[in-house]
Amino acid sequence: MLFQVDNEWLHLLAWPEIGPGIFGFALNDKSLINQCAQLFQEIISQQITIKKWARNYAKIYLQQLLIRCYQTLPDDSTKTIDPRIKKAINFISQHYRSHFSIESLAE
């Protein structure tokens, strides 16, 4: 499914950064996992149908999915990472095969 994200949805995509440029989280509640699976099924079924309002329904199901996932995040999970830490993480991810020192990392 491809569509332009509504600006009001952007906060629903503010997931914690789990690696350089990678955002996500884990669902640990079995009931929520089942609910999300059902919503994914609805999105898929709407995408393969030719009904008039299918695309709109798919977007509605996707919004429900994002809201449910967003509600599981702790309030402090989407805080931004200190830019110095982010810079160090990016440096390490780009140079992990090279030899570098703590001093060069600190620069």
PDB file of C-alpha atoms in Angstrom, residues 27-39 68 72:
ATOM      1  CA  LEU A  27       4.806  -6.046  20.746  1.00  0.00           C
ATOM      2  CA  ASN A  28       4.730  -8.295  23.791  1.00  0.00           C
ATOM      3  CA  ASP A  29       0.982  -8.499  24.403  1.00  0.00           C
ATOM      4  CA  LYS A  30      -0.534 -11.528  22.634  1.00  0.00           C
ATOM      5  CA  SER A  31      -3.946  -9.881  22.398  1.00  0.00           C
ATOM      6  CA  LEU A  32      -2.445  -6.797  20.746  1.00  0.00           C
ATOM      7  CA  ILE A  33      -0.431  -8.980  18.369  1.00  0.00           C
ATOM      8  CA  ASN A  34      -3.670 -10.700  17.314  1.00  0.00           C
ATOM      9  CA  GLN A  35      -5.437  -7.363  16.874  1.00  0.00           C
ATOM     10  CA  CYS A  36      -2.580  -6.071  14.720  1.00  0.00           C
ATOM     11  CA  ALA A  37      -2.586  -9.259  12.644  1.00  0.00           C
ATOM     12  CA  GLN A  38      -6.321  -8.838  12.024  1.00  0.00           C
ATOM     13  CA  LEU A  39      -5.830  -5.231  10.970  1.00  0.00           C
ATOM     14  CA  ARG A  68      -2.739   0.741  18.687  1.00  0.00           C
ATOM     15  CA  THR A  72       1.843   0.669  23.627  1.00  0.00           C
TER      16      THR A  72
END
